[in-house]
Coordinates of C-alpha atoms and ligand atoms in Angstrom, one line a residue:
M1 CA -0.9 19.9 -28.9
N2 CA -2.1 23.3 -29.3
T3 CA -6.0 24.0 -28.2
R4 CA -7.9 26.2 -30.9
I5 CA -10.3 28.6 -29.7
L6 CA -13.0 28.7 -32.4
P7 CA -15.3 31.8 -31.9
A8 CA -19.1 31.2 -32.6
D9 CA -19.6 34.2 -34.8
S10 CA -16.9 32.9 -37.4
A11 CA -18.4 30.9 -40.7
E12 CA -15.4 28.4 -40.6
T13 CA -16.2 27.2 -36.7
A14 CA -18.8 24.7 -37.5
K15 CA -16.9 23.0 -40.4
T16 CA -13.6 22.9 -38.5
A17 CA -15.1 21.6 -35.4
A18 CA -16.9 19.0 -37.3
A19 CA -14.0 17.9 -39.5
I20 CA -12.0 17.4 -36.0
I21 CA -14.6 15.4 -34.6
R22 CA -14.7 13.1 -37.7
S23 CA -11.1 12.8 -37.8
G24 CA -11.3 11.2 -34.3
G25 CA -10.2 14.4 -32.4
L26 CA -11.7 15.9 -28.9
V27 CA -13.9 19.3 -29.6
A28 CA -15.2 20.9 -26.3
I29 CA -18.7 22.1 -27.4
P30 CA -21.5 24.7 -25.8
T31 CA -24.5 23.4 -25.0
E32 CA -27.4 25.6 -23.1
T33 CA -26.5 23.3 -19.7
V34 CA -22.6 23.0 -19.7
Y35 CA -19.8 22.9 -21.9
G36 CA -19.2 19.0 -23.3
L37 CA -15.9 17.2 -24.1
G38 CA -17.0 15.8 -27.5
A39 CA -15.9 13.2 -29.7
N40 CA -17.2 10.5 -32.4
G41 CA -19.4 8.5 -30.2
L42 CA -19.3 5.9 -33.0
N43 CA -15.7 5.7 -32.5
P44 CA -14.0 3.9 -29.5
E45 CA -10.4 5.1 -30.1
A46 CA -11.9 8.8 -30.0
V47 CA -14.3 8.3 -27.3
A48 CA -11.4 6.4 -25.1
K49 CA -9.7 10.0 -25.5
I50 CA -12.8 11.7 -23.3
F51 CA -11.9 9.2 -20.8
A52 CA -8.3 9.9 -21.1
A53 CA -8.6 13.7 -20.7
K54 CA -11.1 13.7 -18.0
G55 CA -9.9 11.3 -15.7
R56 CA -13.3 9.5 -16.0
P57 CA -13.7 5.8 -14.5
Q58 CA -14.4 3.5 -17.1
D59 CA -17.8 2.4 -15.7
N60 CA -19.4 6.0 -16.1
P61 CA -21.2 5.9 -19.4
L62 CA -21.7 9.1 -22.0
I63 CA -24.7 10.7 -23.7
L64 CA -25.0 10.6 -27.3
H65 CA -25.7 14.3 -28.7
I66 CA -27.6 14.0 -31.4
S67 CA -29.2 16.9 -33.9
C68 CA -32.9 16.3 -34.0
A69 CA -35.5 13.6 -32.6
E70 CA -35.7 11.8 -35.8
E71 CA -32.3 10.5 -35.0
M72 CA -33.0 8.9 -31.8
E73 CA -34.1 5.9 -34.2
R74 CA -30.5 5.5 -35.3
F75 CA -29.3 4.8 -32.3
C76 CA -32.0 3.2 -29.9
Q77 CA -34.5 0.5 -30.3
Q78 CA -37.8 -0.6 -28.7
I79 CA -38.7 3.4 -28.3
P80 CA -41.9 3.9 -26.3
Q81 CA -44.4 6.4 -27.2
S82 CA -43.4 8.5 -24.2
A83 CA -39.9 9.2 -25.6
Y84 CA -41.6 10.6 -28.6
T85 CA -43.7 13.0 -26.6
L86 CA -41.2 13.9 -24.3
A87 CA -39.0 14.8 -27.4
R88 CA -41.9 17.1 -28.6
H89 CA -42.2 19.1 -25.6
F90 CA -38.7 19.4 -24.6
W91 CA -36.1 18.9 -27.8
P92 CA -34.2 20.5 -28.3
G93 CA -33.3 21.3 -24.5
P94 CA -32.1 20.1 -21.3
L95 CA -33.7 16.7 -21.2
T96 CA -31.4 13.6 -21.6
M97 CA -33.6 9.9 -22.2
V98 CA -32.2 6.4 -21.6
L99 CA -33.7 4.0 -24.1
P100 CA -32.4 0.4 -25.2
A101 CA -29.2 0.9 -27.7
K102 CA -28.7 -0.4 -31.1
S103 CA -25.6 -2.4 -32.0
C104 CA -24.1 0.4 -33.4
V105 CA -23.2 2.2 -30.4
P106 CA -19.9 1.0 -28.9
A107 CA -19.5 -0.2 -25.8
C108 CA -17.2 2.1 -24.6
T109 CA -19.8 4.8 -25.1
T110 CA -22.5 2.9 -23.2
A111 CA -19.9 1.4 -20.6
G112 CA -21.1 -1.9 -21.9
L113 CA -24.8 -1.2 -20.7
S114 CA -27.7 -2.2 -23.0
T115 CA -28.9 1.2 -23.0
V116 CA -27.9 4.2 -24.6
A117 CA -28.4 8.2 -23.1
V118 CA -29.2 10.4 -26.0
R119 CA -29.9 14.0 -26.1
C120 CA -30.8 16.8 -28.3
P121 CA -29.1 20.1 -27.1
D122 CA -30.4 23.7 -27.6
H123 CA -27.7 25.3 -29.0
P124 CA -27.7 25.8 -32.7
L125 CA -24.1 26.0 -33.3
T126 CA -23.6 22.6 -31.7
R127 CA -26.6 21.2 -33.4
Q128 CA -24.9 22.3 -36.6
I129 CA -21.2 21.0 -35.9
I130 CA -23.5 17.7 -35.2
E131 CA -25.4 17.6 -38.3
L132 CA -21.9 18.3 -40.6
A133 CA -19.9 15.5 -38.6
G134 CA -22.9 12.9 -39.7
V135 CA -21.8 11.3 -36.3
P136 CA -23.6 11.7 -32.9
I137 CA -21.2 13.6 -30.3
A138 CA -20.5 11.6 -27.3
A139 CA -20.1 14.4 -24.6
P140 CA -19.9 14.3 -20.9
S141 CA -19.5 17.7 -18.9
A142 CA -15.9 19.0 -19.9
N143 CA -14.5 19.4 -16.5
I144 CA -12.0 17.4 -15.2
S145 CA -13.5 14.0 -13.3
G146 CA -14.9 15.0 -9.8
K147 CA -14.3 18.6 -10.4
P148 CA -17.4 21.4 -10.9
S149 CA -18.7 21.0 -14.4
T150 CA -17.7 23.8 -17.1
T151 CA -20.0 26.8 -17.7
T152 CA -17.5 28.9 -20.2
A153 CA -14.9 28.2 -22.8
Q154 CA -12.4 29.9 -20.1
H155 CA -13.4 27.0 -17.6
V156 CA -12.6 24.2 -20.4
L157 CA -9.5 26.2 -21.4
H158 CA -8.5 25.9 -17.5
D159 CA -9.0 22.3 -17.4
H160 CA -7.9 21.1 -20.6
D161 CA -5.5 23.6 -22.4
G162 CA -2.7 21.8 -24.6
R163 CA -4.7 18.5 -24.1
I164 CA -7.7 18.5 -26.6
D165 CA -7.6 19.8 -30.1
A166 CA -10.4 22.9 -29.9
I167 CA -12.9 24.5 -27.8
V168 CA -16.0 26.4 -29.5
D169 CA -16.5 29.5 -27.3
G170 CA -20.3 29.7 -27.5
G171 CA -20.5 32.2 -24.6
P172 CA -21.6 31.0 -21.3
C173 CA -24.3 28.3 -20.9
R174 CA -27.6 29.5 -20.2
V175 CA -28.7 27.1 -17.8
G176 CA -25.9 26.3 -16.0
V177 CA -26.4 22.7 -14.5
E178 CA -26.5 19.4 -16.8
S179 CA -29.5 18.2 -18.3
T180 CA -32.3 16.0 -16.6
I181 CA -32.1 12.3 -17.0
V182 CA -34.9 10.2 -17.3
D183 CA -35.2 6.3 -17.8
L184 CA -37.4 5.4 -20.1
T185 CA -36.8 1.5 -20.1
E186 CA -39.1 1.3 -16.9
D187 CA -42.2 1.9 -16.3
P188 CA -43.2 4.9 -14.7
P189 CA -40.1 6.2 -15.9
R190 CA -37.4 7.1 -13.4
L191 CA -35.6 10.5 -12.7
L192 CA -31.8 9.6 -12.7
R193 CA -30.9 13.3 -12.3
P194 CA -32.6 16.5 -11.9
G195 CA -31.6 19.5 -14.2
G196 CA -32.8 21.9 -16.3
I197 CA -36.3 20.1 -17.2
T198 CA -38.0 20.0 -13.8
P199 CA -39.8 17.0 -12.3
E200 CA -43.0 19.1 -12.5
Q201 CA -42.7 19.9 -16.2
L202 CA -42.2 15.8 -16.6
I203 CA -45.2 15.0 -14.3
A204 CA -47.1 16.8 -16.6
V205 CA -46.3 15.4 -19.8
L206 CA -45.7 11.5 -18.4
G207 CA -48.5 11.6 -15.3
D208 CA -46.0 9.5 -13.1
L209 CA -42.2 9.6 -12.4
T210 CA -40.3 7.8 -9.8
V211 CA -37.2 9.4 -8.4
D212 CA -34.1 7.4 -8.1
K213 CA -32.4 7.1 -4.8
A214 CA -29.3 8.5 -5.9
V215 CA -31.0 12.0 -6.7
T216 CA -31.6 12.3 -2.8
A217 CA -28.9 10.3 -1.0
Q218 CA -25.3 9.4 -0.9
I219 CA -24.7 6.0 -2.6
D220 CA -22.0 3.6 -1.9
R221 CA -19.3 3.5 -4.5
D222 CA -19.5 -0.3 -4.6
A223 CA -23.4 -0.2 -5.3
V224 CA -25.3 -1.4 -8.4
V225 CA -26.8 2.2 -9.7
K226 CA -28.9 3.2 -12.6
A227 CA -26.7 6.3 -13.6
P228 CA -23.5 4.9 -12.6
G229 CA -21.9 8.6 -12.6
M230 CA -24.1 9.3 -10.1
K231 CA -22.2 7.5 -7.1
Y232 CA -19.1 9.4 -7.3
R233 CA -18.1 12.8 -5.2
H234 CA -18.8 15.2 -7.7
Y235 CA -19.1 19.1 -8.8
A236 CA -16.7 19.4 -5.6
P237 CA -14.1 22.2 -4.9
A238 CA -11.1 20.6 -3.0
C239 CA -12.1 21.6 0.4
Q240 CA -14.6 20.5 2.8
V241 CA -18.2 21.8 1.6
V242 CA -21.0 22.1 4.7
I243 CA -24.6 23.2 3.8
V244 CA -26.1 25.1 6.3
A245 CA -30.2 25.0 6.3
G246 CA -32.7 27.0 8.1
S247 CA -33.9 30.4 8.2
R248 CA -31.8 33.1 6.9
E249 CA -31.0 34.7 10.2
K250 CA -30.5 31.1 12.0
A251 CA -28.4 29.9 9.4
A252 CA -26.1 33.4 9.4
R253 CA -25.9 33.1 13.5
Y254 CA -24.4 29.6 12.9
I255 CA -22.1 29.9 10.1
R256 CA -20.5 33.3 11.8
S257 CA -20.0 31.6 15.3
H258 CA -18.0 28.7 13.3
W259 CA -16.4 30.4 10.8
E260 CA -12.2 30.5 11.1
T261 CA -9.5 32.4 9.1
G262 CA -9.5 30.7 5.4
D263 CA -13.2 29.8 5.4
R264 CA -15.8 30.8 2.8
V265 CA -19.4 31.7 2.7
L266 CA -21.2 30.7 -0.7
C267 CA -24.6 32.6 -0.1
F268 CA -27.6 33.7 -1.8
E269 CA -26.9 37.6 -3.3
E270 CA -29.6 38.7 -0.5
E271 CA -27.4 37.5 2.2
L272 CA -24.2 39.1 1.5
P273 CA -24.9 41.9 4.1
L274 CA -25.2 39.0 7.0
Y275 CA -21.7 37.7 6.1
E276 CA -19.7 40.7 6.0
G277 CA -16.0 40.0 7.2
C278 CA -16.5 36.0 6.3
C279 CA -15.6 36.2 2.4
P280 CA -19.2 35.5 1.2
L281 CA -19.5 34.8 -2.4
S282 CA -22.9 35.2 -3.9
Y283 CA -23.8 32.6 -6.4
G284 CA -27.6 34.4 -7.6
T285 CA -30.3 35.5 -6.0
E286 CA -32.5 33.3 -4.0
A287 CA -35.8 35.1 -5.4
D288 CA -35.0 33.7 -8.9
A289 CA -33.5 30.1 -8.8
A290 CA -32.3 30.0 -12.4
T291 CA -29.8 32.9 -11.2
L292 CA -28.5 30.3 -9.0
S293 CA -28.2 27.4 -11.2
A294 CA -26.7 29.7 -14.1
G295 CA -24.0 30.7 -11.3
L296 CA -23.3 27.6 -9.2
F297 CA -20.5 25.9 -11.1
S298 CA -18.8 29.3 -11.6
A299 CA -18.5 30.1 -8.1
L300 CA -17.8 26.6 -7.2
R301 CA -14.8 26.6 -9.3
E302 CA -13.8 30.0 -7.8
L303 CA -13.6 28.0 -4.5
D304 CA -11.8 25.2 -5.9
D305 CA -8.3 26.8 -4.1
P306 CA -6.1 25.2 -1.9
S307 CA -5.7 27.8 0.3
I308 CA -9.3 27.5 1.4
R309 CA -10.0 25.3 4.4
R310 CA -14.2 24.9 4.4
V311 CA -17.0 26.2 2.4
Y312 CA -20.1 27.1 4.3
A313 CA -23.2 26.8 1.5
R314 CA -26.7 28.0 1.5
C315 CA -28.7 25.9 -0.8
P316 CA -32.1 26.8 -1.8
V317 CA -35.3 24.7 -1.1
G318 CA -38.3 24.0 -2.9
G319 CA -39.0 22.3 -6.8
G320 CA -38.5 24.1 -10.4
I321 CA -34.7 24.5 -11.0
A322 CA -33.9 24.9 -7.5
Y323 CA -34.3 20.9 -7.3
A324 CA -31.4 20.6 -9.4
V325 CA -29.2 23.2 -7.5
Q326 CA -30.3 21.3 -4.3
N327 CA -29.2 18.1 -5.5
R328 CA -25.6 19.4 -7.2
L329 CA -24.7 21.3 -4.0
K330 CA -25.4 18.2 -1.9
K331 CA -23.4 16.1 -3.6
A332 CA -20.6 18.7 -3.9
A333 CA -21.1 18.4 0.1
A334 CA -21.2 14.7 0.0
F335 CA -24.3 15.2 1.9
H336 CA -22.7 16.8 4.8
I337 CA -25.7 19.3 6.1
I338 CA -26.4 21.0 9.1
N339 CA -29.6 22.3 10.2
A340 CA -29.2 25.8 12.4
E341 CA -32.7 25.4 13.3
E342 CA -31.6 22.5 15.8
W343 CA -28.7 24.6 17.0
V344 CA -29.0 26.6 20.4
Ligands
TXA1 O1 -26.2 18.8 -19.8 C1 -25.5 17.6 -19.9 O2 -26.1 16.8 -19.7 C2 -24.1 17.6 -20.4 C3 -23.5 18.1 -21.9 C4 -22.8 18.2 -22.1 O3 -24.8 17.6 -22.4 N1 -23.2 16.4 -20.1 C5 -23.3 15.7 -18.9 O4 -22.5 14.2 -19.3 O5 -23.8 16.2 -17.9 P1 -21.9 13.8 -18.2 O6 -21.1 12.7 -18.6 O7 -21.2 14.9 -17.2 O8 -23.3 13.1 -17.2 C6 -23.8 12.1 -17.8 C7 -24.8 11.1 -16.5 C8 -23.8 10.0 -16.1 O9 -23.8 10.3 -14.6 C9 -23.8 8.8 -16.5 O10 -23.4 8.2 -15.6 C10 -25.0 9.2 -16.8 O11 -25.5 10.6 -17.2 N2 -26.0 8.2 -18.0 C11 -25.0 8.1 -19.6 N3 -25.5 7.1 -20.1 C12 -26.4 6.4 -19.2 C13 -27.2 5.0 -19.6 N4 -27.2 4.5 -20.6 N5 -28.2 4.8 -18.3 C14 -28.1 5.4 -17.4 N6 -27.1 6.6 -16.8 C15 -26.3 6.9 -18.2
MG2 MG1 -20.2 15.5 -15.3

């Protein structure tokens, strides 16, 4: 199969992408968070192609992408008032809501759950494609399962060239980490995955929020969890990733004294001079966590190289978008964290 690259500035792109979706094909779509691997979410054969292309475990449900908040009612039922309030505040945008599913949503999309995840992405071209297709687009992040997510069309081409019908090139993704997922079937709502909409923003609207344990800790593969995707090792380059926590100076002292040939250091721009000679790679500035979220997956993909032995990583602290960056980096490190403050 020849994978077509559809440019964002062509008037034909939305029509071509929508036609492929309607005919049961696979199209990678740009969103403000990461690129998605899209198919008609109501067509089981099309959805099966997503799982095959990604090598995705069958028990991991997909998000349905819709073009406006009103479409929620086509696919969800018993919708609480809070869902409408969140949609008014954050859609289109990087928020996914888990709600009871209507029977028109096939079991392969929900992985047999009684709920479905829905999101209205903040990318005009992708919303236009959904509208023209006339069906919701089921789309996981477009990476091969387990690998760092795709934030450019080139990342998608690298993972899927010759295996999907087309890639819509909408340029680099603005947010860079996936959407925030909130389960609204519980009261108070439960945060299943931090992302572009911060916990602080959610609490300001909802008043209260439970944080699922899968957000902050390693989950057993056999565990019963709310968001099945959160239990798998994820976002990870091939080699071991170790987070080194603590002050700039203490972390640098620890890393420099453990560094061996073949190791790399993933750090903040401000720290580059501290790691001269240790092959450092910056993923953004610590002073502006949005640059870290935008740069994280590109950096992790660059470090996904068999010649690398180990990656020592620096992780931002605190809330806001830094909270989502911490979550992705800790999962990439399988929660392997060393506190340099305790090292003497
Ligand atoms: O930003 C995003 O959300 C991107 C873009 C493409 O929209 N999509 C994305 O999809 O990150 P994916 O498949 O990589 O991650 C979706 C997560 C998985 O952890 C999955 O288990 C969870 O959402 N999920 C999907 N449906 C669910 C449901 N009904 N209940 C609980 N979790 C669900
Ligand atoms: Mg993913």
